[in-house]
mmCIF file with all atom_site columns, C-alpha atoms in Angstrom:
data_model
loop_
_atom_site.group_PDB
_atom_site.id
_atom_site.type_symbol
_atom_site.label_atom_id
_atom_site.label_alt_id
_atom_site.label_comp_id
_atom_site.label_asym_id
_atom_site.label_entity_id
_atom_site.label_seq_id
_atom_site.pdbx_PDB_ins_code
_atom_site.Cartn_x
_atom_site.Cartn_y
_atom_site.Cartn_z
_atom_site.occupancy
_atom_site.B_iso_or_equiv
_atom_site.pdbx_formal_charge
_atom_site.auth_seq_id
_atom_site.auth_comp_id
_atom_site.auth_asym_id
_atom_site.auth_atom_id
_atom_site.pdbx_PDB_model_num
ATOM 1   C CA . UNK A 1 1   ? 0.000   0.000  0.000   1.00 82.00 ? 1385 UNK A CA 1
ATOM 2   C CA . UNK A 1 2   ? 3.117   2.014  0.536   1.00 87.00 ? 1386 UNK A CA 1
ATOM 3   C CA . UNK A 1 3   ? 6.367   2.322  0.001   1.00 87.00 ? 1387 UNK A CA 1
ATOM 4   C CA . UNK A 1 4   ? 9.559   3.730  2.474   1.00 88.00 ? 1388 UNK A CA 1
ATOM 5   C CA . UNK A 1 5   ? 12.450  4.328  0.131   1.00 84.00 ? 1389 UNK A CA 1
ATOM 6   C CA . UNK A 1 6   ? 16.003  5.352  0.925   1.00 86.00 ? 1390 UNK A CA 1
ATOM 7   C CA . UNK A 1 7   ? 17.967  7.781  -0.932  1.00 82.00 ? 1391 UNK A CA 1
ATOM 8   C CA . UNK A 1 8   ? 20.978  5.973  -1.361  1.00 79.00 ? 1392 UNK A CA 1
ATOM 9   C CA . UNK A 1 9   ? 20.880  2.774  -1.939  1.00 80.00 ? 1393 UNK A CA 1
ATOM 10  C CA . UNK A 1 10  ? 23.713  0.145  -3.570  1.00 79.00 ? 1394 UNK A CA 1
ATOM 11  C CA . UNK A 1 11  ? 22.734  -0.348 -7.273  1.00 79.00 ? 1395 UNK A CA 1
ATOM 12  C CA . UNK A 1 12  ? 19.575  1.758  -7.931  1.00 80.00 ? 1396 UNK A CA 1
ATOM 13  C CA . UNK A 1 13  ? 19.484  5.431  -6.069  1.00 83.00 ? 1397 UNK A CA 1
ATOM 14  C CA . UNK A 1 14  ? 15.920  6.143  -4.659  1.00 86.00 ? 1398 UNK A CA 1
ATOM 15  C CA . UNK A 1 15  ? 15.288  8.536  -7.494  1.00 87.00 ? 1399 UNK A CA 1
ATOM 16  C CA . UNK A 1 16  ? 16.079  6.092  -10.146 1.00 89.00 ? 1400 UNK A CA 1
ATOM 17  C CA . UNK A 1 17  ? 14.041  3.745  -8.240  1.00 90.00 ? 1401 UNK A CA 1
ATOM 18  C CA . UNK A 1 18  ? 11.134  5.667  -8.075  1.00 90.00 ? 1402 UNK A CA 1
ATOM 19  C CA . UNK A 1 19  ? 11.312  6.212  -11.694 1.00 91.00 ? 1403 UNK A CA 1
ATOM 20  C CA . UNK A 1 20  ? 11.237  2.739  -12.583 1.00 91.00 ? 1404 UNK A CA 1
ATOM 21  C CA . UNK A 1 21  ? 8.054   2.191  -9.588  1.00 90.00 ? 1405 UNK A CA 1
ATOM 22  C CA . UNK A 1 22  ? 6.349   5.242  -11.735 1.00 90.00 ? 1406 UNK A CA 1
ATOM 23  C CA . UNK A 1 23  ? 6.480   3.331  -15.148 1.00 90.00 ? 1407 UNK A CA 1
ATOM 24  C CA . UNK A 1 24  ? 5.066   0.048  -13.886 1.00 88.00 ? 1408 UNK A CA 1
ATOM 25  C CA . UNK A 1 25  ? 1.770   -0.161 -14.655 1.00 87.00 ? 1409 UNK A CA 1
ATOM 26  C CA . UNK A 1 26  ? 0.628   -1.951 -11.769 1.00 86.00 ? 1410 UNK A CA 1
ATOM 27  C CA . UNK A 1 27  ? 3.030   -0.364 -9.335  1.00 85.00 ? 1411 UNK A CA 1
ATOM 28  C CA . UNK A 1 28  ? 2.900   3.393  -10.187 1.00 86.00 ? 1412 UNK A CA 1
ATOM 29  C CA . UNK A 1 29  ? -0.074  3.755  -8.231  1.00 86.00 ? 1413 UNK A CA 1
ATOM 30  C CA . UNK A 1 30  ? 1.725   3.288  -4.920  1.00 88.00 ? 1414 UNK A CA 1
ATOM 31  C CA . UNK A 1 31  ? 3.004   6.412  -2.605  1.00 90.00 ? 1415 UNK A CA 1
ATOM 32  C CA . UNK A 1 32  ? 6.178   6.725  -2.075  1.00 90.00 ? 1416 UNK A CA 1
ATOM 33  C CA . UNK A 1 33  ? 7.728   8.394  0.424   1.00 88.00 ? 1417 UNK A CA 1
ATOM 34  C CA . UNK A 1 34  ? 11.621  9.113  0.576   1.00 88.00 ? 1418 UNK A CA 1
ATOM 35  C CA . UNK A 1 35  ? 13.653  8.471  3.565   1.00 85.00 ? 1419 UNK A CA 1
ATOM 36  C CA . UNK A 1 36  ? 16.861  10.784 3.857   1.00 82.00 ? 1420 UNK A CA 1
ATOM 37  C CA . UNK A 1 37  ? 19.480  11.636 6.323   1.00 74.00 ? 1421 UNK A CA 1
ATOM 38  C CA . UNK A 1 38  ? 20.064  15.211 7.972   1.00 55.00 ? 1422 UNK A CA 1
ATOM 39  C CA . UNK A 1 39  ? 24.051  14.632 6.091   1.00 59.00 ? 1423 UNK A CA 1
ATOM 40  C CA . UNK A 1 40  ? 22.835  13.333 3.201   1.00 62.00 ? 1424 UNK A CA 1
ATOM 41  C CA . UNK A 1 41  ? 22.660  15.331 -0.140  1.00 66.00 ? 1425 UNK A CA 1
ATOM 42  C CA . UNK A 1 42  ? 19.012  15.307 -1.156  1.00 68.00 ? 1426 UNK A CA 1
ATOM 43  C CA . UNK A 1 43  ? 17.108  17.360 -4.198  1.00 76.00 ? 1427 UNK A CA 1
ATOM 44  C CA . UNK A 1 44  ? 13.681  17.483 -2.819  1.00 81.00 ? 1428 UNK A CA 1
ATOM 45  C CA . UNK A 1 45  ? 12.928  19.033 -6.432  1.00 83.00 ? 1429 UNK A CA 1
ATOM 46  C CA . UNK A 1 46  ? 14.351  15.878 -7.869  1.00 85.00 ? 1430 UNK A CA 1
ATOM 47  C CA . UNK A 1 47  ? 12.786  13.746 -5.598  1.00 85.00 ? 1431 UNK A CA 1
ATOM 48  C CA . UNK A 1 48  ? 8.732   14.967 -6.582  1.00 86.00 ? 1432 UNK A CA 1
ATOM 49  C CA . UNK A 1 49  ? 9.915   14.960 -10.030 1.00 88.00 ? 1433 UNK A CA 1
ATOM 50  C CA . UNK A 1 50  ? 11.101  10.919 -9.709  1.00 89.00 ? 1434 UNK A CA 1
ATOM 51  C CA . UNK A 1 51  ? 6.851   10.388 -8.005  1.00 87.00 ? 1435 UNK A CA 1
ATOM 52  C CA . UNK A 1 52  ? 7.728   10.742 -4.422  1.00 88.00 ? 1436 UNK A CA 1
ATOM 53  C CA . UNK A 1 53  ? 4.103   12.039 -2.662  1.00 87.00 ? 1437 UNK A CA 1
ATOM 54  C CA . UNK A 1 54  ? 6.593   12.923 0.713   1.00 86.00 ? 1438 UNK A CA 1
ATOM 55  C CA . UNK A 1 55  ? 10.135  12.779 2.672   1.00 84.00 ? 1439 UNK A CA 1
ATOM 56  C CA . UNK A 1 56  ? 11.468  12.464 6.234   1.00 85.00 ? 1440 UNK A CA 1
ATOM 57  C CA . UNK A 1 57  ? 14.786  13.124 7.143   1.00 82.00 ? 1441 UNK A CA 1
ATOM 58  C CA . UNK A 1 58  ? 16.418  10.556 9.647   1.00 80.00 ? 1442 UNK A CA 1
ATOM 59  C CA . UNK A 1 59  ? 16.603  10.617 12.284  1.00 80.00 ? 1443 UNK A CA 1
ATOM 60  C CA . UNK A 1 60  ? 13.113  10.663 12.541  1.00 79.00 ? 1444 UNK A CA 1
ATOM 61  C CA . UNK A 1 61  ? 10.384  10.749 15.465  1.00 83.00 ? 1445 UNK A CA 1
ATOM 62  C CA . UNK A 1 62  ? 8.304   7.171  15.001  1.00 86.00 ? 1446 UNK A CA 1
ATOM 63  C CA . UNK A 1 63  ? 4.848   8.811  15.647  1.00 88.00 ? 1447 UNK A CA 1
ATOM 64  C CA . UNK A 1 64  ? 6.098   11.144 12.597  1.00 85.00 ? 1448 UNK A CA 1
ATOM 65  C CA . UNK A 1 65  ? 6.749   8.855  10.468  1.00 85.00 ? 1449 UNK A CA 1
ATOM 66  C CA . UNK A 1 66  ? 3.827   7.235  11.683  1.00 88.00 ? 1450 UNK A CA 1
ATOM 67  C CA . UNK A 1 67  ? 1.499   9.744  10.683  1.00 89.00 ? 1451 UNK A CA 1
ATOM 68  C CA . UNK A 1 68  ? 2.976   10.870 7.469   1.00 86.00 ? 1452 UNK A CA 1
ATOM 69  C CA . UNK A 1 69  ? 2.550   7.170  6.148   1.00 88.00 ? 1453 UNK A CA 1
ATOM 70  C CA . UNK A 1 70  ? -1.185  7.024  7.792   1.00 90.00 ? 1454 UNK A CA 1
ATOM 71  C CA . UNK A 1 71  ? -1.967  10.285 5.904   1.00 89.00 ? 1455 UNK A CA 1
ATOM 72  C CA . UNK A 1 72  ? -0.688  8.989  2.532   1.00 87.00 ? 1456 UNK A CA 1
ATOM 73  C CA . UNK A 1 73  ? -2.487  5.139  3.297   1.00 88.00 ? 1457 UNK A CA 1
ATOM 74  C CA . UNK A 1 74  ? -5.419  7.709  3.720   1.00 89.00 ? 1458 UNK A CA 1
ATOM 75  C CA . UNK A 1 75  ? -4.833  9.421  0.732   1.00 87.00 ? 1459 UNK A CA 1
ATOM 76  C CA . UNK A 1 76  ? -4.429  6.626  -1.191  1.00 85.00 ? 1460 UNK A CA 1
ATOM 77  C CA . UNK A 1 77  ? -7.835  4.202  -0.172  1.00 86.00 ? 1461 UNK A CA 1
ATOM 78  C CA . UNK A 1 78  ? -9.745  7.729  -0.807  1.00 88.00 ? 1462 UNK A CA 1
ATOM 79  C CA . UNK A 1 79  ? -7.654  7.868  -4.478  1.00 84.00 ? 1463 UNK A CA 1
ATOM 80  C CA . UNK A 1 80  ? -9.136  4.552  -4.699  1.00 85.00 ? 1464 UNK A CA 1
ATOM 81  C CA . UNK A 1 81  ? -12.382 4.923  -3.632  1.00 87.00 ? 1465 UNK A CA 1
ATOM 82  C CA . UNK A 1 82  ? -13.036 7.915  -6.025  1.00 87.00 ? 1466 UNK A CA 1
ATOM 83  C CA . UNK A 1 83  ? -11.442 6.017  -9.039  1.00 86.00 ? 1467 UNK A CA 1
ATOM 84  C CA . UNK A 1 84  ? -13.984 3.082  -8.528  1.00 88.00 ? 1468 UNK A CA 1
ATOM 85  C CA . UNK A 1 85  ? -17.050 6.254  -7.755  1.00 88.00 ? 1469 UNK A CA 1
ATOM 86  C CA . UNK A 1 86  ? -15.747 7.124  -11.443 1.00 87.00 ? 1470 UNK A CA 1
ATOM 87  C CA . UNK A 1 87  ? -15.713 4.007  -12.937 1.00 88.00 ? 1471 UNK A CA 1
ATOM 88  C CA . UNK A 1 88  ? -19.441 3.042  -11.182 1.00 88.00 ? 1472 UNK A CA 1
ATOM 89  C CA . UNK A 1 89  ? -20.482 6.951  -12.300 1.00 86.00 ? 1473 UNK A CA 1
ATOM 90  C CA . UNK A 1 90  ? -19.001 5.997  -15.780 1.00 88.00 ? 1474 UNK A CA 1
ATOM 91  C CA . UNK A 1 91  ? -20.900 2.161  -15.997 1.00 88.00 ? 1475 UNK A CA 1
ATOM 92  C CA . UNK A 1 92  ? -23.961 4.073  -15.024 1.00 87.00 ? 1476 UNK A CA 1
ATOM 93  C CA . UNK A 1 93  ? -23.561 6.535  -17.440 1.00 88.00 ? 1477 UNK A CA 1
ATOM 94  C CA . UNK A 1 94  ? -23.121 4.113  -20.688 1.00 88.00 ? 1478 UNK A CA 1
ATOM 95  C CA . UNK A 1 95  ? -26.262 1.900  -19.234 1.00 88.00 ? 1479 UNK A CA 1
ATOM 96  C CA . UNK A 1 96  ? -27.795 5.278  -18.789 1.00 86.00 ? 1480 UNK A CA 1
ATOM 97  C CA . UNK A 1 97  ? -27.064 6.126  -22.583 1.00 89.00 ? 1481 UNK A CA 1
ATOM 98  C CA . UNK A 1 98  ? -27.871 2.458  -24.006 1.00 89.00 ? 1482 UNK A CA 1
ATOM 99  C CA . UNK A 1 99  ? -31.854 2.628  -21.588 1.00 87.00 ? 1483 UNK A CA 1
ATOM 100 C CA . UNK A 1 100 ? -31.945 6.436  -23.997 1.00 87.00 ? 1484 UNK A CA 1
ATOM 101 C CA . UNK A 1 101 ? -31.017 4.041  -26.855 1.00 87.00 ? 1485 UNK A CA 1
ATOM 102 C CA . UNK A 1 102 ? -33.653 1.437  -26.172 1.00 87.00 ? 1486 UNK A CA 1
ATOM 103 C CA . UNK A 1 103 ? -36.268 3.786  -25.581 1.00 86.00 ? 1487 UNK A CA 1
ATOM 104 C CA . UNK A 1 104 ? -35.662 5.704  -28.104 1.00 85.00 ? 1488 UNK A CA 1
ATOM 105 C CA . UNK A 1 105 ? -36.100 2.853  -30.650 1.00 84.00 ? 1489 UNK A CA 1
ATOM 106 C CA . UNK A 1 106 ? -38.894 2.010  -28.780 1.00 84.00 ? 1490 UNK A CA 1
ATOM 107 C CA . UNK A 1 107 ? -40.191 5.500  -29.320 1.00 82.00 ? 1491 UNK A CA 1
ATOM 108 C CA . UNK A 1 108 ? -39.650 5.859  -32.867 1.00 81.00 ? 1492 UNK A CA 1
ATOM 109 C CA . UNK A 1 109 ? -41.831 2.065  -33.219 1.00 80.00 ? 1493 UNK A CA 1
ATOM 110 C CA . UNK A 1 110 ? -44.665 3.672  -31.525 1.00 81.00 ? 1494 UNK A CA 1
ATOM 111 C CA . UNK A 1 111 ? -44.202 6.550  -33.609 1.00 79.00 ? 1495 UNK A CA 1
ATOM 112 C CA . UNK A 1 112 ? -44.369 4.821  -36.738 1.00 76.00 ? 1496 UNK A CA 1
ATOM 113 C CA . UNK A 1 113 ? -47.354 2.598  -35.391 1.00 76.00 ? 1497 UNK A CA 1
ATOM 114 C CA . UNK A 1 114 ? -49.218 5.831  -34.878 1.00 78.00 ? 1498 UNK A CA 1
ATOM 115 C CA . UNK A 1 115 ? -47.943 7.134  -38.008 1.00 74.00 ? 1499 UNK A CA 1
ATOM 116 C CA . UNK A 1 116 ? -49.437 4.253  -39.995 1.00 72.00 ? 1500 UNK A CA 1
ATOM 117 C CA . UNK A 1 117 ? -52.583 4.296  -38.277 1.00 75.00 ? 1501 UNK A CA 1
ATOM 118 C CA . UNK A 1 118 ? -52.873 7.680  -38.766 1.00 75.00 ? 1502 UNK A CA 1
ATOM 119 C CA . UNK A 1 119 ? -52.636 7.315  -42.477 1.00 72.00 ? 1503 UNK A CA 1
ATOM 120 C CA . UNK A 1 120 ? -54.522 4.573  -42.905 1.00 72.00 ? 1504 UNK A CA 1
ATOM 121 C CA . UNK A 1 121 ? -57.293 6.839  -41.416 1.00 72.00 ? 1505 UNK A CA 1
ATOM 122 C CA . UNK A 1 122 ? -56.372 9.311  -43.516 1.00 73.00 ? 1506 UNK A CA 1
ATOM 123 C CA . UNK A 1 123 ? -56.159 7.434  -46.766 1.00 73.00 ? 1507 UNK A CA 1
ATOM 124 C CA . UNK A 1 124 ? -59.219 5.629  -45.666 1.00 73.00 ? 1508 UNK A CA 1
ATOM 125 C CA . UNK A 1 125 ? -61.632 9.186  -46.194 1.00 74.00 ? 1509 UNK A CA 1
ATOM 126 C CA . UNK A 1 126 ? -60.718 10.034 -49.850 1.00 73.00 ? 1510 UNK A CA 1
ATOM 127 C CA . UNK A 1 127 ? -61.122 5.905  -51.151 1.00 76.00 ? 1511 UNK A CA 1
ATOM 128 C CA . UNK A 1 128 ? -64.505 6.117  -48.810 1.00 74.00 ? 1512 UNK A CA 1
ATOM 129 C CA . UNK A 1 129 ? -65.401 8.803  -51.139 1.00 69.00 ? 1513 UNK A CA 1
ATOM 130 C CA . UNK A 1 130 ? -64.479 7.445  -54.317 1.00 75.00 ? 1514 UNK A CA 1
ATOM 131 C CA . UNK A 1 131 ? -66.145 3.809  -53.463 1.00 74.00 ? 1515 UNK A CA 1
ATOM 132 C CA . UNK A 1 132 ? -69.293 5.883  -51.899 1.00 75.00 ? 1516 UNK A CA 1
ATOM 133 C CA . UNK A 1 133 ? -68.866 7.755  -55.131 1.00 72.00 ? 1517 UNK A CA 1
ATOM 134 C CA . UNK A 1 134 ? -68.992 5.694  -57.629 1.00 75.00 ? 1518 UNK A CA 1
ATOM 135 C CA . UNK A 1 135 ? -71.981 4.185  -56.616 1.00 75.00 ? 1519 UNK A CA 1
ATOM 136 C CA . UNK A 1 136 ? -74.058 6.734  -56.088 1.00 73.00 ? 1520 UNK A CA 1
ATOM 137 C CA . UNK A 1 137 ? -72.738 7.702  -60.133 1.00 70.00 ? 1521 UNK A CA 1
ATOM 138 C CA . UNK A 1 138 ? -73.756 4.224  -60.712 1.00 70.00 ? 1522 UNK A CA 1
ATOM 139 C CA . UNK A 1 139 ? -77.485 4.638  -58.990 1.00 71.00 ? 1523 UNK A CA 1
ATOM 140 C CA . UNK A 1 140 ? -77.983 8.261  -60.579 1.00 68.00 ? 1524 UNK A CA 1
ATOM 141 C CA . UNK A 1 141 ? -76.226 7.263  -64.356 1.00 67.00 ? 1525 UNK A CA 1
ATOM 142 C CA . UNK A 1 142 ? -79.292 4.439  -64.032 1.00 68.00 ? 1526 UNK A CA 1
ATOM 143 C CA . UNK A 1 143 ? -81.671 6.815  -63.380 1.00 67.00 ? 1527 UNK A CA 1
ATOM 144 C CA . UNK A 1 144 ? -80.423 9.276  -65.708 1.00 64.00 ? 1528 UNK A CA 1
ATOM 145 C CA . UNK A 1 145 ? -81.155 6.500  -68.467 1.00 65.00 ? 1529 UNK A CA 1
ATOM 146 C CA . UNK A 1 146 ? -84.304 5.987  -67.133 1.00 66.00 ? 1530 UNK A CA 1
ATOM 147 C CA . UNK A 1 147 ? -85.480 9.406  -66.547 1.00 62.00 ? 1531 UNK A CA 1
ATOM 148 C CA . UNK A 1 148 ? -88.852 10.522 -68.861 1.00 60.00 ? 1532 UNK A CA 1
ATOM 149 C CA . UNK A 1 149 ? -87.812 12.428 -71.731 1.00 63.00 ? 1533 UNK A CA 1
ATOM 150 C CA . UNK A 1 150 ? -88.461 15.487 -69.752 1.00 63.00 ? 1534 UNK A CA 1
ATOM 151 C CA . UNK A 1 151 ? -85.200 17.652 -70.503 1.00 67.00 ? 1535 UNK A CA 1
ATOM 152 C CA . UNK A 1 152 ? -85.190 19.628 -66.507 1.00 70.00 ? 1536 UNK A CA 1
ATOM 153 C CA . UNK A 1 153 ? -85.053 15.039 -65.512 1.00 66.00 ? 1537 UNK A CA 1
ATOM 154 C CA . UNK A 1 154 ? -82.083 14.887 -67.673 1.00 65.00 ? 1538 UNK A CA 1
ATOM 155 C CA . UNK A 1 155 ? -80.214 18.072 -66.765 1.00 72.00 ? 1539 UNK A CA 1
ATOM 156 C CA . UNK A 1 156 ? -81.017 17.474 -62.756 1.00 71.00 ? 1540 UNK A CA 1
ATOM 157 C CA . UNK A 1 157 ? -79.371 14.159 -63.452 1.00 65.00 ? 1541 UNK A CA 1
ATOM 158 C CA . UNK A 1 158 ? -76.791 15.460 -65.410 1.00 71.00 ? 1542 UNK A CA 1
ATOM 159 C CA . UNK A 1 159 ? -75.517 17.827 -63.047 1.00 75.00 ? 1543 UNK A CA 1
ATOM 160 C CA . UNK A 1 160 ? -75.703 15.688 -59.856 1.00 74.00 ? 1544 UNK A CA 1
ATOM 161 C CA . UNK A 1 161 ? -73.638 12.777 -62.180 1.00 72.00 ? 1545 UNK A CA 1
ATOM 162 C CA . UNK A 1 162 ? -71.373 16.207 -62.881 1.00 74.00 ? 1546 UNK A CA 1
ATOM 163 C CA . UNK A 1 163 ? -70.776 17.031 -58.940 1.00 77.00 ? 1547 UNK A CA 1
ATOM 164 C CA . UNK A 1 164 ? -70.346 13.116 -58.216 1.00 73.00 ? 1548 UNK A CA 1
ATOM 165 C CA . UNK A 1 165 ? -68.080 12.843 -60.991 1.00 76.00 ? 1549 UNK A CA 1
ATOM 166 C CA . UNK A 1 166 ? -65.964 16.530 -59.185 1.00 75.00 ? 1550 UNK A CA 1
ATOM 167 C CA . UNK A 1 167 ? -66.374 14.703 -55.734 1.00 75.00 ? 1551 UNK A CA 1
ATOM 168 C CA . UNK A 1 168 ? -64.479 11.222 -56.637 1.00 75.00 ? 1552 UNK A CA 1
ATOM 169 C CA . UNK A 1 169 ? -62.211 13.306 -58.696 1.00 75.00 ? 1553 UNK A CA 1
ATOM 170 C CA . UNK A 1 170 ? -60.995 15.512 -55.637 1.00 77.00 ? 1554 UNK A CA 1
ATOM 171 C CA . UNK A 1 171 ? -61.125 11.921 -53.349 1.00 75.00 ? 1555 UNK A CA 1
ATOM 172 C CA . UNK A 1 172 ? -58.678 10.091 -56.030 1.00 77.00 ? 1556 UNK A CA 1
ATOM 173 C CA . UNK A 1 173 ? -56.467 13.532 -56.223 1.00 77.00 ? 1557 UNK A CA 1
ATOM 174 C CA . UNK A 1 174 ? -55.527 13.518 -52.225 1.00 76.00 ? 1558 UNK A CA 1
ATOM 175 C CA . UNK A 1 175 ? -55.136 10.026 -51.973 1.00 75.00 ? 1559 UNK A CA 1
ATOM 176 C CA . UNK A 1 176 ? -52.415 10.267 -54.465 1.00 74.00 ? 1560 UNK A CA 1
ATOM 177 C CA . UNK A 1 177 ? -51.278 13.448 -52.770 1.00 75.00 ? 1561 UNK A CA 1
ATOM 178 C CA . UNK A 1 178 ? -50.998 11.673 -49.476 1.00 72.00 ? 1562 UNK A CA 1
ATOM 179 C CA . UNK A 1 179 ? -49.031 8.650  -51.337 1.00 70.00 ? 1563 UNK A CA 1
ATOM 180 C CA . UNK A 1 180 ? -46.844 10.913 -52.912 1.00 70.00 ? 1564 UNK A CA 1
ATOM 181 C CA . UNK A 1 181 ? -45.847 12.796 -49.454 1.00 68.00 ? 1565 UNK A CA 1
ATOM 182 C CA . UNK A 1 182 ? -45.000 9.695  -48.670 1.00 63.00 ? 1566 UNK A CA 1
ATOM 183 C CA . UNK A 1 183 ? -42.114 8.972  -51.000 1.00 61.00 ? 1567 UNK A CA 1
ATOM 184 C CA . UNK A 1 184 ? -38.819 9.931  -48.098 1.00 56.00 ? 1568 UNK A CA 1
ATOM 185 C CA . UNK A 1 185 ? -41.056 10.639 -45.361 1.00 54.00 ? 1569 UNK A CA 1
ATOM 186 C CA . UNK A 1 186 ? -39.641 11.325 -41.657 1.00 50.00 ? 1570 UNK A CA 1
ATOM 187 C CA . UNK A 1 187 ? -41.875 10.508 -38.624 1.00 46.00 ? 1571 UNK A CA 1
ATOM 188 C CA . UNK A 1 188 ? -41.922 14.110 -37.649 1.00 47.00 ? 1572 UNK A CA 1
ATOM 189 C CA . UNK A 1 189 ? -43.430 15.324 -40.210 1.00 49.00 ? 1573 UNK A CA 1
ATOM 190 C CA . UNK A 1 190 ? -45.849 12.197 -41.013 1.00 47.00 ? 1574 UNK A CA 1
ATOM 191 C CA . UNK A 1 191 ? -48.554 14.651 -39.455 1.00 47.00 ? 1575 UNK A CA 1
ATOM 192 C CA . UNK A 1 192 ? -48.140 17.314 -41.902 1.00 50.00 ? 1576 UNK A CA 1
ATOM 193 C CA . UNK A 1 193 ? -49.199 15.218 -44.287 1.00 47.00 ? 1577 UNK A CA 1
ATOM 194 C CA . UNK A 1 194 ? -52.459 13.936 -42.940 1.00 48.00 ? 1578 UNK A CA 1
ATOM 195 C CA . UNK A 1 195 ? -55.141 16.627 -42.786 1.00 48.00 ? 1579 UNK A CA 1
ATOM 196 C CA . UNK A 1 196 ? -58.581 16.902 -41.909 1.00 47.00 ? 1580 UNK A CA 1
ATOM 197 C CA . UNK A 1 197 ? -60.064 19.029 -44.715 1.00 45.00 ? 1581 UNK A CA 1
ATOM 198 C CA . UNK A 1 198 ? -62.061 15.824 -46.554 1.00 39.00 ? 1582 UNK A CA 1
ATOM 199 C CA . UNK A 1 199 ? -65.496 16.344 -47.380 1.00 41.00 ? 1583 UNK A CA 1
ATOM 200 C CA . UNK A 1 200 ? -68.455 14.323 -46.047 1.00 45.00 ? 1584 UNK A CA 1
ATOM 201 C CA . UNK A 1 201 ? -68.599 10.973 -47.640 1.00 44.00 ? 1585 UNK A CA 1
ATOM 202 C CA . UNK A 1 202 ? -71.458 11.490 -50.625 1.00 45.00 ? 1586 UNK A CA 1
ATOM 203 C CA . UNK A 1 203 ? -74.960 10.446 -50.203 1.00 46.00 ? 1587 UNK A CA 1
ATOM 204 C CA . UNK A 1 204 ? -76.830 8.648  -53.102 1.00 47.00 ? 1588 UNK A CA 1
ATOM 205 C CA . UNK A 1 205 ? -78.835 11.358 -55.114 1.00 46.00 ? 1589 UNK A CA 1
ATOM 206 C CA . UNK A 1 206 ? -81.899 10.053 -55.689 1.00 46.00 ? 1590 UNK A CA 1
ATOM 207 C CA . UNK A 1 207 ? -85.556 10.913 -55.736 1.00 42.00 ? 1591 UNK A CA 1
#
C-alpha cells in the first residue's frame, strides 16, 4: 500500500528507483515516500519529479513517520475509492445512454405505429369517397337512363352525375397526394401530411 524508500541505496538510487516504480503499470499507483538523512545530499525538487508524494529526514520521530505514512495510506484508499465512484459513475452513465437508446427505438416504433394508423385513417376518407362515389354515379347514371324524356329530368341528373363525378375526382387527387408525401417521409413530419379538410362521404342522389 506504501512504500519507504532510501535515498541511497547500492545499485539503484531512490530517485532512479522511483522512476522505474512510476512506469510500472501496476506499481505506479503506490506512494512513495523518501527516507533521507540530515548529512545526506538530497534534491527534494528531484525527488517529486522521480513520483515521491513525501520525505522524512532521519533521524526521525516514530509517531512522525507514523502519521505521514497514515496520511498517505489515507490518501491513497480515498484515491481509490473515487477512481472506482468514477468508474461506477461511468458504468452508469453508458447503461444510462444504451436505456436512452432502447427507448428511443422504442419510441420511434410507436411513432411509426401511430404514423401508420394515422394514415390509414387518412387514406381511408378520400377511397370512402371514391367507393361511396362511384356508386351513387352508378345509382344516378341508371336513373339518368331511365329518366322521362323530360329535358329539366335529364339536366337534374346530369348535373348531380357532374358534382359526383368533381367529388371522386378531388377523393382520387388527395389520396395520391398523401401517397406521394409519402415517398422519403420522416416521422416528424408524417402529421403534416395527414389533414382533416375531406369532405363528407357522398350520399346517393336520388328521388
Amino acid at each position: 500500500d506504501l512504500i519507504l524508500l532510501d535515498i541511497h541505496m547500492p545499485v539503484l538510487d531512490g530517485y532512479e528507483t522511483c522512476r522505474a516504480l512510476k512506469d510500472d503499470n501496476l506499481l505506479h499507483r503506490i506512494p512513495v515516500i523518501f527516507l533521507s538523512g540530515l548529512d545526506e545530499r538530497f534534491n527534494k525538487v528531484e525527488a517529486f519529479k522521480a513520483g515521491g508524494a513525501d520525505y522524512i529526514t532521519k533521524p526521525f520521530e516514530r509517531e512522525e513517520l507514523l502519521a505521514r505514512v497514515a496520511v498517505h495510506l489515507s490518501l491513497a484508499r480515498s484515491r481509490k475509492a473515487l477512481e472506482e465512484q468514477s468508474r461506477l459513475l461511468q458504468d452508469h452513465i453508458a447503461e444510462l445512454e444504451q436505456n436512452r437508446r432502447e427507448l428511443a427505438d422504442k419510441q420511434e416504433q410507436v411513432a411509426r405505429a401511430r404514423m401508420g394508423a394515422n394514415l390509414a385513417h387518412e387514406l381511408n376518407n378520400p377511397i370512402n369517397y371514391i367507393v361511396v362515389g362511384t356508386a351513387a354515379l352508378e345509382q344516378d347514371f341508371v336513373k339518368w337512363l331511365e329518366a322521362p324524356d323530360s329535358e329539366e329530368s335529364r339536366i337534374r341528373y346530369e348535373q348531380e352525375i357532374f358534382e359526383l363525378l368533381r367529388g371522386v375526382r378531388e377523393g382520387a387527387d388527395r389520396a395520391a397526394s398523401i401517397v406521394e408525401a409519402l415517398k422519403g417521409l420522416r416521422i416528424d413530419n408524417a402529421r403534416d401530411v395527414c389533414g382533416k379538410d375531406y369532405p363528407n362521404e357522398p350520399s346517393g342522389s336520388g328521388g
